[in-house]
Short mmCIF file of C-alpha atoms and ligand atoms in Angstrom, two decimals:
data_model
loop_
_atom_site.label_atom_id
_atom_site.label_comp_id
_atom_site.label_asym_id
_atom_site.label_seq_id
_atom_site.Cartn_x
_atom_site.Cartn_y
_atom_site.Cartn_z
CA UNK A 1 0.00 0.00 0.00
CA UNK A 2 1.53 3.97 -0.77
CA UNK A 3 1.89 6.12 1.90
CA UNK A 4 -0.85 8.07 0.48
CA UNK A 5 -3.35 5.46 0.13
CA UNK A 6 -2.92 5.47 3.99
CA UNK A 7 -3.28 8.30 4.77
CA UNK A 8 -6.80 8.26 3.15
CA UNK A 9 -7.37 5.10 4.86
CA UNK A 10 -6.58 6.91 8.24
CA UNK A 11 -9.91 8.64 8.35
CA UNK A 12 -11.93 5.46 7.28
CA UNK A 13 -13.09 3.23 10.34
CA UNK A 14 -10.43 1.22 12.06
CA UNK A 15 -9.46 -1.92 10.53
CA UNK A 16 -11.36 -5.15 12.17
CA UNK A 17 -9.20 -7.38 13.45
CA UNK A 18 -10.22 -9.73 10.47
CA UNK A 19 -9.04 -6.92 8.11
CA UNK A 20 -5.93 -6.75 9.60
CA UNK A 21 -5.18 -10.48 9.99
CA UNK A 22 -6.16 -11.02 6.20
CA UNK A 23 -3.80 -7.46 4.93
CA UNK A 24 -1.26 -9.16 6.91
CA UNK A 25 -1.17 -12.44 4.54
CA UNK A 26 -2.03 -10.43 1.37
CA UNK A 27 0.93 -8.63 2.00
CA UNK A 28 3.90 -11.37 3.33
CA UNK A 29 5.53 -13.73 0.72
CA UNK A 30 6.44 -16.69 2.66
CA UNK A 31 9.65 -17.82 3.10
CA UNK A 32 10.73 -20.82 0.22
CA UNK A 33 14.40 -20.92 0.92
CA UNK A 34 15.30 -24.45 2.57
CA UNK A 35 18.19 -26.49 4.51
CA UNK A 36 19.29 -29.86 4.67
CA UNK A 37 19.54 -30.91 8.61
CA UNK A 38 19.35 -33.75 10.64
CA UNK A 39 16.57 -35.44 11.84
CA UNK A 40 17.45 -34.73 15.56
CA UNK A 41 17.59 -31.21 14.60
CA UNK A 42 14.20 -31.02 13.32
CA UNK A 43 11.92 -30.64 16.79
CA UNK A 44 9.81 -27.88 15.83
CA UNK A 45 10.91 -27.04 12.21
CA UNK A 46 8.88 -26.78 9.10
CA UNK A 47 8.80 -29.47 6.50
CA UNK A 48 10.10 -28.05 2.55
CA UNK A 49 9.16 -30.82 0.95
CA UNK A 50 6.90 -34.03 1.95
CA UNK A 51 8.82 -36.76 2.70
CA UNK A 52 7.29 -40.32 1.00
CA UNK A 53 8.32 -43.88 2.86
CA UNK A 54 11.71 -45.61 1.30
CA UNK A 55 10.21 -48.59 2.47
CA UNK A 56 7.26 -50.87 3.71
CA UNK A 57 6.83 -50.18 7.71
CA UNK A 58 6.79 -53.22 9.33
CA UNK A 59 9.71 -54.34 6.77
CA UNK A 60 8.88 -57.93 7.47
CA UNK A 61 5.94 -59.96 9.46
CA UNK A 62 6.56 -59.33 13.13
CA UNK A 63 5.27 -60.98 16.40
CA UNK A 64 2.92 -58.75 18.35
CA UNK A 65 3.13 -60.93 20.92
CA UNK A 66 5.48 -63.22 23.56
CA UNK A 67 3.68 -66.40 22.37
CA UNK A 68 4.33 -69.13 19.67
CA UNK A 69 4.07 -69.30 15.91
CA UNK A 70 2.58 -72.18 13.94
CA UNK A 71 0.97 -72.80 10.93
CA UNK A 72 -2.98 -73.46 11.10
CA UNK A 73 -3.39 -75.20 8.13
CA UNK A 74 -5.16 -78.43 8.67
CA UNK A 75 -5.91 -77.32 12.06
CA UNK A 76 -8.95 -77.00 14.21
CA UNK A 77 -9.79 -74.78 17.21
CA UNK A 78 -12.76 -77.37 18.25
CA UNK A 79 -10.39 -78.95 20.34
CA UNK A 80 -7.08 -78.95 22.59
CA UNK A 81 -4.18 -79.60 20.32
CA UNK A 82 -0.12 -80.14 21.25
CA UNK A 83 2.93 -78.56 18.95
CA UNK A 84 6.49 -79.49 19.77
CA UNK A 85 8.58 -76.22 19.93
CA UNK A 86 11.48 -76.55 17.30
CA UNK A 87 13.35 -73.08 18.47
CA UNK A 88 13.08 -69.42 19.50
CA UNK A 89 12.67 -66.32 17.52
CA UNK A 90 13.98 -63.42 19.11
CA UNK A 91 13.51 -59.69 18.07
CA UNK A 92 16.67 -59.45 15.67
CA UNK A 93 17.54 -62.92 15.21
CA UNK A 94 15.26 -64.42 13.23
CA UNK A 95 14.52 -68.31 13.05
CA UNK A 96 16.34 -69.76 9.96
CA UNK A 97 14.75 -73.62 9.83
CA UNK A 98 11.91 -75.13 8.19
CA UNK A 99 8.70 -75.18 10.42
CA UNK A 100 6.42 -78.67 9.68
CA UNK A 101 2.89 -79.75 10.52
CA UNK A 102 3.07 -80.19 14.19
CA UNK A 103 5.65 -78.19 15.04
CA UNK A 104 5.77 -74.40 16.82
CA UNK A 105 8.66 -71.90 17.79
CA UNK A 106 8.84 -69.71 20.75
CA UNK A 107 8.59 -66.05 19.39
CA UNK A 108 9.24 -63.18 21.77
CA UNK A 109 7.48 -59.34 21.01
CA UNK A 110 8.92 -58.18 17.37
CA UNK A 111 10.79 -61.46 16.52
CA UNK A 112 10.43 -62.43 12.58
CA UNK A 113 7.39 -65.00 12.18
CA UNK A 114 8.80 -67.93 10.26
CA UNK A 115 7.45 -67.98 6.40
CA UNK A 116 4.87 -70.67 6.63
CA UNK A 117 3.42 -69.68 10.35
CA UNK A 118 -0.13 -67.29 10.12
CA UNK A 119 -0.55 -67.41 14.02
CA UNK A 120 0.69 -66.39 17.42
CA UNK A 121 -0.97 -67.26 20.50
CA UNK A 122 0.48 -65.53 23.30
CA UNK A 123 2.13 -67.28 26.14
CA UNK A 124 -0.25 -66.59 29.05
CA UNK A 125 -3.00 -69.06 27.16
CA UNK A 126 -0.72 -72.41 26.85
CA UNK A 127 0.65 -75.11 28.99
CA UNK A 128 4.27 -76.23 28.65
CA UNK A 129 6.06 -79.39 29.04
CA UNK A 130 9.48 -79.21 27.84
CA UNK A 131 9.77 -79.09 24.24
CA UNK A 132 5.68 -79.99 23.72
CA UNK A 133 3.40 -76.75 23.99
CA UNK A 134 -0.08 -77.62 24.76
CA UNK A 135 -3.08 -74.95 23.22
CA UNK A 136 -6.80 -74.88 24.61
CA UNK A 137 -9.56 -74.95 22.37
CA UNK A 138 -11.11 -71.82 21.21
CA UNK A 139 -8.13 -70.18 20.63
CA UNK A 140 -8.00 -67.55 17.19
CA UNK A 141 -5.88 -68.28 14.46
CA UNK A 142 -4.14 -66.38 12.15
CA UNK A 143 -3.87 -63.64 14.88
CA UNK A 144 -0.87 -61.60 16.46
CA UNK A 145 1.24 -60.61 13.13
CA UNK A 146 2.43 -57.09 12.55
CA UNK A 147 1.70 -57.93 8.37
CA UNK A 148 4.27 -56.11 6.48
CA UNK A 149 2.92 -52.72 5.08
CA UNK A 150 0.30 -52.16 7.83
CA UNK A 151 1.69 -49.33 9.33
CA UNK A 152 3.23 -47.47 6.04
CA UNK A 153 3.48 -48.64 2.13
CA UNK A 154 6.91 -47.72 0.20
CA UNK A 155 5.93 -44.37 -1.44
CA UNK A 156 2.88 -43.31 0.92
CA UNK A 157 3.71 -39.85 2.11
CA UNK A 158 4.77 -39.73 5.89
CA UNK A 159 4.81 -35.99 6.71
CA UNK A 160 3.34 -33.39 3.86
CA UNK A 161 5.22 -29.84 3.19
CA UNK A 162 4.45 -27.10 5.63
CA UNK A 163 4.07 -29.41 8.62
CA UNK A 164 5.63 -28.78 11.73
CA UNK A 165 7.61 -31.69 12.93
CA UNK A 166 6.52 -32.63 16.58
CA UNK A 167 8.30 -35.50 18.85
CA UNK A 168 6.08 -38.36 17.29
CA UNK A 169 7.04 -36.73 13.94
CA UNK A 170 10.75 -37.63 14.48
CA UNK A 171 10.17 -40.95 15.76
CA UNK A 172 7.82 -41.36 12.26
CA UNK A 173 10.50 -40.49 10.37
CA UNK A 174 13.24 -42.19 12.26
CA UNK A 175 10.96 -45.70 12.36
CA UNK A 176 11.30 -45.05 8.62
CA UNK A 177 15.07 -44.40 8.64
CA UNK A 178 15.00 -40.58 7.21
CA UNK A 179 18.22 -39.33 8.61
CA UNK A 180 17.93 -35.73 7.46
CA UNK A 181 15.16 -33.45 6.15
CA UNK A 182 14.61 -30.43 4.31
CA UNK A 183 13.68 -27.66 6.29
CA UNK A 184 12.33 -24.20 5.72
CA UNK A 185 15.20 -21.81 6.47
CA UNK A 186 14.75 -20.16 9.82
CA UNK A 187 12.99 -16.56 9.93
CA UNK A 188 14.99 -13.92 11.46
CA UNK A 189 13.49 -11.50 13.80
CA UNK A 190 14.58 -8.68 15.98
CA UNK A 191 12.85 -6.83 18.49
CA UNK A 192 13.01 -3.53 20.41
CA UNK A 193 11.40 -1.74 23.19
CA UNK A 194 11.24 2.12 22.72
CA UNK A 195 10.88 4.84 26.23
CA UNK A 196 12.95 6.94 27.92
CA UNK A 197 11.13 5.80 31.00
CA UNK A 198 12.75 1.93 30.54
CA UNK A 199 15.22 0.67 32.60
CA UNK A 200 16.42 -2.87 32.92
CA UNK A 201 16.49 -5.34 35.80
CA UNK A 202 19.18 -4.74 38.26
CA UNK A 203 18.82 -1.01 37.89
CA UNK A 204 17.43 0.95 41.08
CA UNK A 205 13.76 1.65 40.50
CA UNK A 206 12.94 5.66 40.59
CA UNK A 207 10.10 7.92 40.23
CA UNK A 208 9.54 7.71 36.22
CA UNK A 209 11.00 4.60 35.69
CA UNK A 210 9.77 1.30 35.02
CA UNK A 211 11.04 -1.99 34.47
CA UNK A 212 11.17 -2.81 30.50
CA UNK A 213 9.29 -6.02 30.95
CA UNK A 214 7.88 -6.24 27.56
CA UNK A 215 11.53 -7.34 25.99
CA UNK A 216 10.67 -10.37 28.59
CA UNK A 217 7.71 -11.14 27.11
CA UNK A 218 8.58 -10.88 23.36
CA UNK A 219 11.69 -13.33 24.49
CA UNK A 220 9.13 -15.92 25.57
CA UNK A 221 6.94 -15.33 23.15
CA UNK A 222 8.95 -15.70 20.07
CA UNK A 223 10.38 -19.44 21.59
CA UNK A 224 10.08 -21.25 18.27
CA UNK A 225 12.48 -23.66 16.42
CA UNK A 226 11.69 -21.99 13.30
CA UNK A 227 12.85 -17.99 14.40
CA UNK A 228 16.80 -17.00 14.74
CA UNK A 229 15.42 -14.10 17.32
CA UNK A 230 17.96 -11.04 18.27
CA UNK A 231 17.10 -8.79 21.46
CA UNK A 232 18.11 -5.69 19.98
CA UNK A 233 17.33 -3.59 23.67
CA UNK A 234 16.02 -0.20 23.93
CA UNK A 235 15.75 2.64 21.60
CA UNK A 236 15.20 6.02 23.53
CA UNK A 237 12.35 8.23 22.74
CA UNK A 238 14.50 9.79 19.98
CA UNK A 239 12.88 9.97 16.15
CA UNK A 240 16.47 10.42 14.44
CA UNK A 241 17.91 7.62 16.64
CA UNK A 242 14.61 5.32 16.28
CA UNK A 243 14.97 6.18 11.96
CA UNK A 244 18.59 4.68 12.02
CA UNK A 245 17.96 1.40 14.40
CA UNK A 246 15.24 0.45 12.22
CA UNK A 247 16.56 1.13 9.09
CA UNK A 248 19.85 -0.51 10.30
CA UNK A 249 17.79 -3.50 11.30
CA UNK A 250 16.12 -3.80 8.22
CA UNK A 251 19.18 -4.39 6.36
CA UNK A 252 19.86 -7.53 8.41
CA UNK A 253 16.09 -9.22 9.34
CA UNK A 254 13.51 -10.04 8.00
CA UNK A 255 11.32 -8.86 10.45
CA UNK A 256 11.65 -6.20 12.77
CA UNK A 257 9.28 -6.01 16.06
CA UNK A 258 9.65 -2.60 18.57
CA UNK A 259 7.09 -1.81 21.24
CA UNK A 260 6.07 1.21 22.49
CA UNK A 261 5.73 4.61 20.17
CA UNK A 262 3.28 3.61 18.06
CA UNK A 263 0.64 5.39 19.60
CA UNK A 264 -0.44 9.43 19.13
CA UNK A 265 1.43 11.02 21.79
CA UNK A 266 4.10 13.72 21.00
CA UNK A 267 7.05 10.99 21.83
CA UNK A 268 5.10 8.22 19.51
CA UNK A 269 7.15 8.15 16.06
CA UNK A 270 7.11 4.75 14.95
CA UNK A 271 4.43 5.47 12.33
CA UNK A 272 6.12 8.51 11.24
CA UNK A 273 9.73 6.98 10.54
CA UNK A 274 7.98 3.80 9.27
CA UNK A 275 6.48 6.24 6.80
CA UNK A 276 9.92 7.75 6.18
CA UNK A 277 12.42 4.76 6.05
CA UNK A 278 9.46 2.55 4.45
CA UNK A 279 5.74 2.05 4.43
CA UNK A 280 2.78 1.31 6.56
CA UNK A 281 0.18 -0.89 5.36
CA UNK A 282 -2.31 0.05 8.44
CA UNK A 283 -1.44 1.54 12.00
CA UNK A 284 -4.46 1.48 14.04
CA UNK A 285 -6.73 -2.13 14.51
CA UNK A 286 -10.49 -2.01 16.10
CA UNK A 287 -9.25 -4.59 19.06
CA UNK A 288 -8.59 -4.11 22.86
CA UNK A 289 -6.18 -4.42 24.10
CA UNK A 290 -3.81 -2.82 21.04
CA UNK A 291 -5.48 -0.20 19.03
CA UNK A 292 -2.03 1.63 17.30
CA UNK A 293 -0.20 -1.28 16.16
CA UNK A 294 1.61 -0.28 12.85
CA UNK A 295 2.34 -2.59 10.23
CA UNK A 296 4.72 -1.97 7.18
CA UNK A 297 7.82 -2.43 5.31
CA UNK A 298 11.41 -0.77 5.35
CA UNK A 299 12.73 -2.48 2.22
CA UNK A 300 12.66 -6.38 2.16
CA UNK A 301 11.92 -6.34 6.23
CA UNK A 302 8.66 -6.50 7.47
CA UNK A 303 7.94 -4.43 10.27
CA UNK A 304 5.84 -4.56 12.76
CA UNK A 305 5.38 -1.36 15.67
CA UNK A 306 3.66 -2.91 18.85
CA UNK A 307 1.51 -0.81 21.58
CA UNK A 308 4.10 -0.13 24.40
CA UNK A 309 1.37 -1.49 27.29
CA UNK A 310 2.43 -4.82 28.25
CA UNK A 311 -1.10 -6.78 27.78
CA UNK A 312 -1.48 -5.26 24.52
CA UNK A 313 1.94 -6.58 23.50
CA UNK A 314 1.12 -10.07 24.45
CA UNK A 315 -2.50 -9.98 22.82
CA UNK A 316 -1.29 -8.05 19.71
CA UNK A 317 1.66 -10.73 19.03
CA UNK A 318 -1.13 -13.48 19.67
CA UNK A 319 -3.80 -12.31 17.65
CA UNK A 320 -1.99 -10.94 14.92
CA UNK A 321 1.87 -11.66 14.72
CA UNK A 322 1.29 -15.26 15.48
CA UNK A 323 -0.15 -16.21 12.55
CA UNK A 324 2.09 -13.46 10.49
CA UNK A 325 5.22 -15.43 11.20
CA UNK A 326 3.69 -18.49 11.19
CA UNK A 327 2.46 -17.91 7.45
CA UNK A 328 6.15 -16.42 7.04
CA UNK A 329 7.80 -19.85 7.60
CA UNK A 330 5.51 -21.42 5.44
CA UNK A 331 3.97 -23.57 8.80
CA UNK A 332 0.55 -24.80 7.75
CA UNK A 333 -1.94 -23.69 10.64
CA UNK A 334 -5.17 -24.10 10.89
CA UNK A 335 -7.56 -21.92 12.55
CA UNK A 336 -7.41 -21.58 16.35
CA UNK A 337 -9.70 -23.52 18.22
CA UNK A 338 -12.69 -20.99 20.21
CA UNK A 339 -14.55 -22.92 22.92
CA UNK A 340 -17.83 -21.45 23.93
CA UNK A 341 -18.22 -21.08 27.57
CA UNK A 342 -20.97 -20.01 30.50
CA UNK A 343 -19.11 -16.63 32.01
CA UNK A 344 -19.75 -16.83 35.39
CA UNK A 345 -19.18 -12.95 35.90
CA UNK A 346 -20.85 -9.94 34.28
CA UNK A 347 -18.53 -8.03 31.63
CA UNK A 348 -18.52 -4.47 30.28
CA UNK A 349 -16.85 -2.62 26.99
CA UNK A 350 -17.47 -0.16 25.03
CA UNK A 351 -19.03 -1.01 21.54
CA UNK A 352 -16.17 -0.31 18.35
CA UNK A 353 -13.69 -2.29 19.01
CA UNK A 354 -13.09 -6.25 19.36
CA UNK A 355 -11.90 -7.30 22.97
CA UNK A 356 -10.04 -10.10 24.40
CA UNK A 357 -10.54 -10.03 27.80
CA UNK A 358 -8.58 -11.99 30.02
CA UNK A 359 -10.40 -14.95 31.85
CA UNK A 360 -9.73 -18.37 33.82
CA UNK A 361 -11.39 -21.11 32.00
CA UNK A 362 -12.52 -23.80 34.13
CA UNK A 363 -14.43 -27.18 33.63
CA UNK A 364 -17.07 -28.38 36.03
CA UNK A 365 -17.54 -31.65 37.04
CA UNK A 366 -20.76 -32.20 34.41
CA UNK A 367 -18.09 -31.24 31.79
CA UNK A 368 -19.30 -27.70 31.29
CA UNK A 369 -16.86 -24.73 30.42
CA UNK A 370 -17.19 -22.13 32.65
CA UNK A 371 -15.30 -18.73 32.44
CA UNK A 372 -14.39 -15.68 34.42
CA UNK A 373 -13.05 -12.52 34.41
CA UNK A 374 -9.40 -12.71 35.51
CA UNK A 375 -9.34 -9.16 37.23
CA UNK A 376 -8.89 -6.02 36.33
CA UNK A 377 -8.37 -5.59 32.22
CA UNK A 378 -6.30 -2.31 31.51
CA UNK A 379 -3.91 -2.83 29.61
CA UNK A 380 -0.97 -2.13 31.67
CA UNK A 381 -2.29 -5.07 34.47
CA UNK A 382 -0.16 -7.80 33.70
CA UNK A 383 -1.61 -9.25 37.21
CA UNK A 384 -4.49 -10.34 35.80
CA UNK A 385 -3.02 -11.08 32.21
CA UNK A 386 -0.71 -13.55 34.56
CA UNK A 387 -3.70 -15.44 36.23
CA UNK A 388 -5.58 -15.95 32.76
CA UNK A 389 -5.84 -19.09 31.06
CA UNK A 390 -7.91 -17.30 27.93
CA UNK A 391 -9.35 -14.68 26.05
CA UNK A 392 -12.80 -14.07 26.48
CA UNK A 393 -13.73 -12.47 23.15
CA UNK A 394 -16.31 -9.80 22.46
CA UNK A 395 -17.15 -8.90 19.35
CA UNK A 396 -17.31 -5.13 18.43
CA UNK A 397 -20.87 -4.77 19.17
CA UNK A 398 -21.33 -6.17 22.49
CA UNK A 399 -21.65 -3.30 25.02
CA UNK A 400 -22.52 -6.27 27.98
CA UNK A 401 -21.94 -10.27 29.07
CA UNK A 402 -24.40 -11.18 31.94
CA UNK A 403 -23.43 -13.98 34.51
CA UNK A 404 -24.83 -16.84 32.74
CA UNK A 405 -24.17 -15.56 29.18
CA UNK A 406 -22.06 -18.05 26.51
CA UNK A 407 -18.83 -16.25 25.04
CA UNK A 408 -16.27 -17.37 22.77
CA UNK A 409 -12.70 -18.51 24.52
CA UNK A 410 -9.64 -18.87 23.11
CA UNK A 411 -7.27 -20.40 25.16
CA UNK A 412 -3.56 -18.80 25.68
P1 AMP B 1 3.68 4.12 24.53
O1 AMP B 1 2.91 3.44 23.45
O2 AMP B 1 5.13 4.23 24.20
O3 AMP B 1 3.08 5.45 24.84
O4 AMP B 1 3.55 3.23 25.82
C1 AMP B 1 2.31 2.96 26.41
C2 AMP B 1 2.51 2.53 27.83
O5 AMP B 1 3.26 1.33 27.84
C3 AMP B 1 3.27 3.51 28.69
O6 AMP B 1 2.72 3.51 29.98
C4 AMP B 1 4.68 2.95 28.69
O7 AMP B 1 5.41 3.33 29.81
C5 AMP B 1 4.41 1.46 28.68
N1 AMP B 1 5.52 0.74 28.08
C6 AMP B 1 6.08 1.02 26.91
N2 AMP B 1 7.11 0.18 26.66
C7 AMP B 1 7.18 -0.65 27.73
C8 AMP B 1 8.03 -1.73 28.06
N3 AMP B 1 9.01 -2.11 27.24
N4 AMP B 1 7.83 -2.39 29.21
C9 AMP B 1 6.83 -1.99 30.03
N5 AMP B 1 5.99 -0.98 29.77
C10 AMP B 1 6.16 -0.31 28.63
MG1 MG B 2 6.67 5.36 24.74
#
């Protein structure tokens, strides 16, 4: 978008958060470029390409059982019957004779069932006299084999592009005997906090000061395999200063985060370098908590200026920069999952803007979600932010929630 289409847009309504969310994608180009690393690597990364089976999973027929194999041709389960056991199978050795009518082998969990055998019976259901194995009747035959191809056929498609690899991903994949996998290249992101008024643990706390604690929560919040993340500190409240960070950080990321300044106030000039040193697709959303939250471009680096108040940081990066970076690294997501609850407390807002309130999400006994307000929900209260569970969300129009009401949760 050119600056000057925004600046029209400026005195249009504020963007829903839908609108923002979808001028988000239409403007990102995910990220294509892809590495070659090992398996053991791979917790958390994004698939390139799918990966298809080199081979049939189970590789051979396998005992699912500590029993004994036999054939059950010519057999009956009428009645009682005796085998003589001719060897043992173990998991990794496999049994290399000839098994005849009449005859059995021991077979422990995973050992190779012998060519002609079709059935295990486990262990706990016979007798045993030395080398003759007595089975009851009613036993089932042609049961217990792990049949080769079961689990995966050669060629089937284990994990598709775009996935992101969890733990029983890499034992898939390792059961398979993929050793290394292409993943999306990492995304690199830097982040900022912007106030004269910041100072940083360990410094003495005076009158005007506070604590920068929303570089804390961008450093938890941006734990993810897939991001190469650089604290980048504090930029003071100074536009020339704020104008050569970001366009120095540009350069080197591919997206840049600050928080803080991106509001109206006469020390606010994120928007107005963004427009300098780039441009800004939108700068103010219809949500609470995190109305001014600029989004834009300084060359190839997508930028995105954050409300300084520390709720509004954590809701803006999970409503909206989630997903952004997400769809950046190519991660196929699905829609978050909203659980309606019964709020158990009456809520208030003003209509115009979506909120997401914080609440504790609970589940009675009878299996019904209940919710309630976590305290009190400026933006600035990370108390109550810290004993949530959820956003309660309320669409633009509600003005009121009575006890009893069903509202839409999202859980953190
Ligand atoms: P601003 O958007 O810069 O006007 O900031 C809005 C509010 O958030 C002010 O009360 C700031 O002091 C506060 N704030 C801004 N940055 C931080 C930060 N890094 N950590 C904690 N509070 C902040
Ligand atoms: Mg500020």
């Amino acid at each position: 978008m050119s600056i000057e289409s925004c600046v029209i847009y400026e005195k249009k309504p504020l963007l829903s958060v839908n609108e923002a969310q979808e001028r988000i994608s239409a403007a990102l180009t995910p990220l294509t470029q892809s590495e070659l690393i090992p398996l053991k690597h791979a917790f958390g990364r994004t698939l390139a390409q799918t990966i298809y089976a080199p081979n049939n999973l189970p590789f051979a027929r396998n005992s699912a059982m500590d029993g004994y194999a036999f054939s059950s041709q010519e057999m009956s389960t009428n009645s009682p019957f005796t085998l003589t056991q001719i060897g043992v199978v173990f998991a990794g050795s496999p049994f290399n004779g000839q098994l005849n009518k009449g005859e059995c082998v021991r077979i422990f969990t995973g050992g190779i069932v012998p060519d002609n055998a079709d059935s295990v019976i486990m262990q706990e259901q016979v007798n045993t006299q030395d080398s003759s194995i007595h089975f009851p009747s009613d036993i089932q035959f042609g049961k217990n084999i792990r049949q080769i191809g079961e689990d995966v056929c050669v060629g089937d498609p284990l994990c598709l592009a775009h996935k992101t690899l969890s733990a029983i991903d890499l034992g898939f994949l390792a059961s398979a005997g993929i050793e290394n996998v292409n993943v999306i290249r990492k995304l690199n992101i830097a982040y900022f906090s912007t106030g004269d008024e910041l100072i940083g643990l360990g410094e003495k706390l005076t009158i005007g000061k506070i604590y920068d604690s929303n570089r804390y929560s961008l450093h938890g919040l941006l734990q993810n395999p897939n991001y190469e993340v650089f604290d980048g500190g504090v930029i003071a409240d100074n536009r020339d200063l704020l104008k050569q960070t970001l366009q120095q950080a540009a350069e080197k990321f591919d997206v840049v985060i600050t928080t803080g300044g991106a509001s109206v106030g006469d020390a606010d000039y994120v928007k107005d370098v963004l427009t300098e040193c780039g441009s800004v697709n939108f700068w103010k959303i219809a949500m609470k908590p995190g109305k001014p939250l600029a989004f834009g471009r300084i060359g190839h680096c997508y930028f995105f200026g954050l409300p300084g108040n520390p709720v509004a940081v954590t809701t803006t990066f999970d409503i909206i920069l989630k997903p952004a970076l997400r769809y950046l690294t190519s991660t196929y997501s699905k829609k978050p999952l909203l659980f309606s609850a019964c709020c158990t407390t009456p809520l208030n807002k003003s209509r115009g803007r979506q909120e997401f309130q914080r609440g504790i999400l609970t589940q009675r006994p009878d299996g019904v979600l209940e919710v309630a307000t976590s305290g009190h929900q400026g933006s600035h209260v990370l108390s109550s932010a810290s004993a949530a569970n959820c956003y309660i969300i309320l669409d633009e129009d509600v003005t009121h929630v009575a006890s009893g009401d069903c509202v839409n949760v999202l859980l953190f």
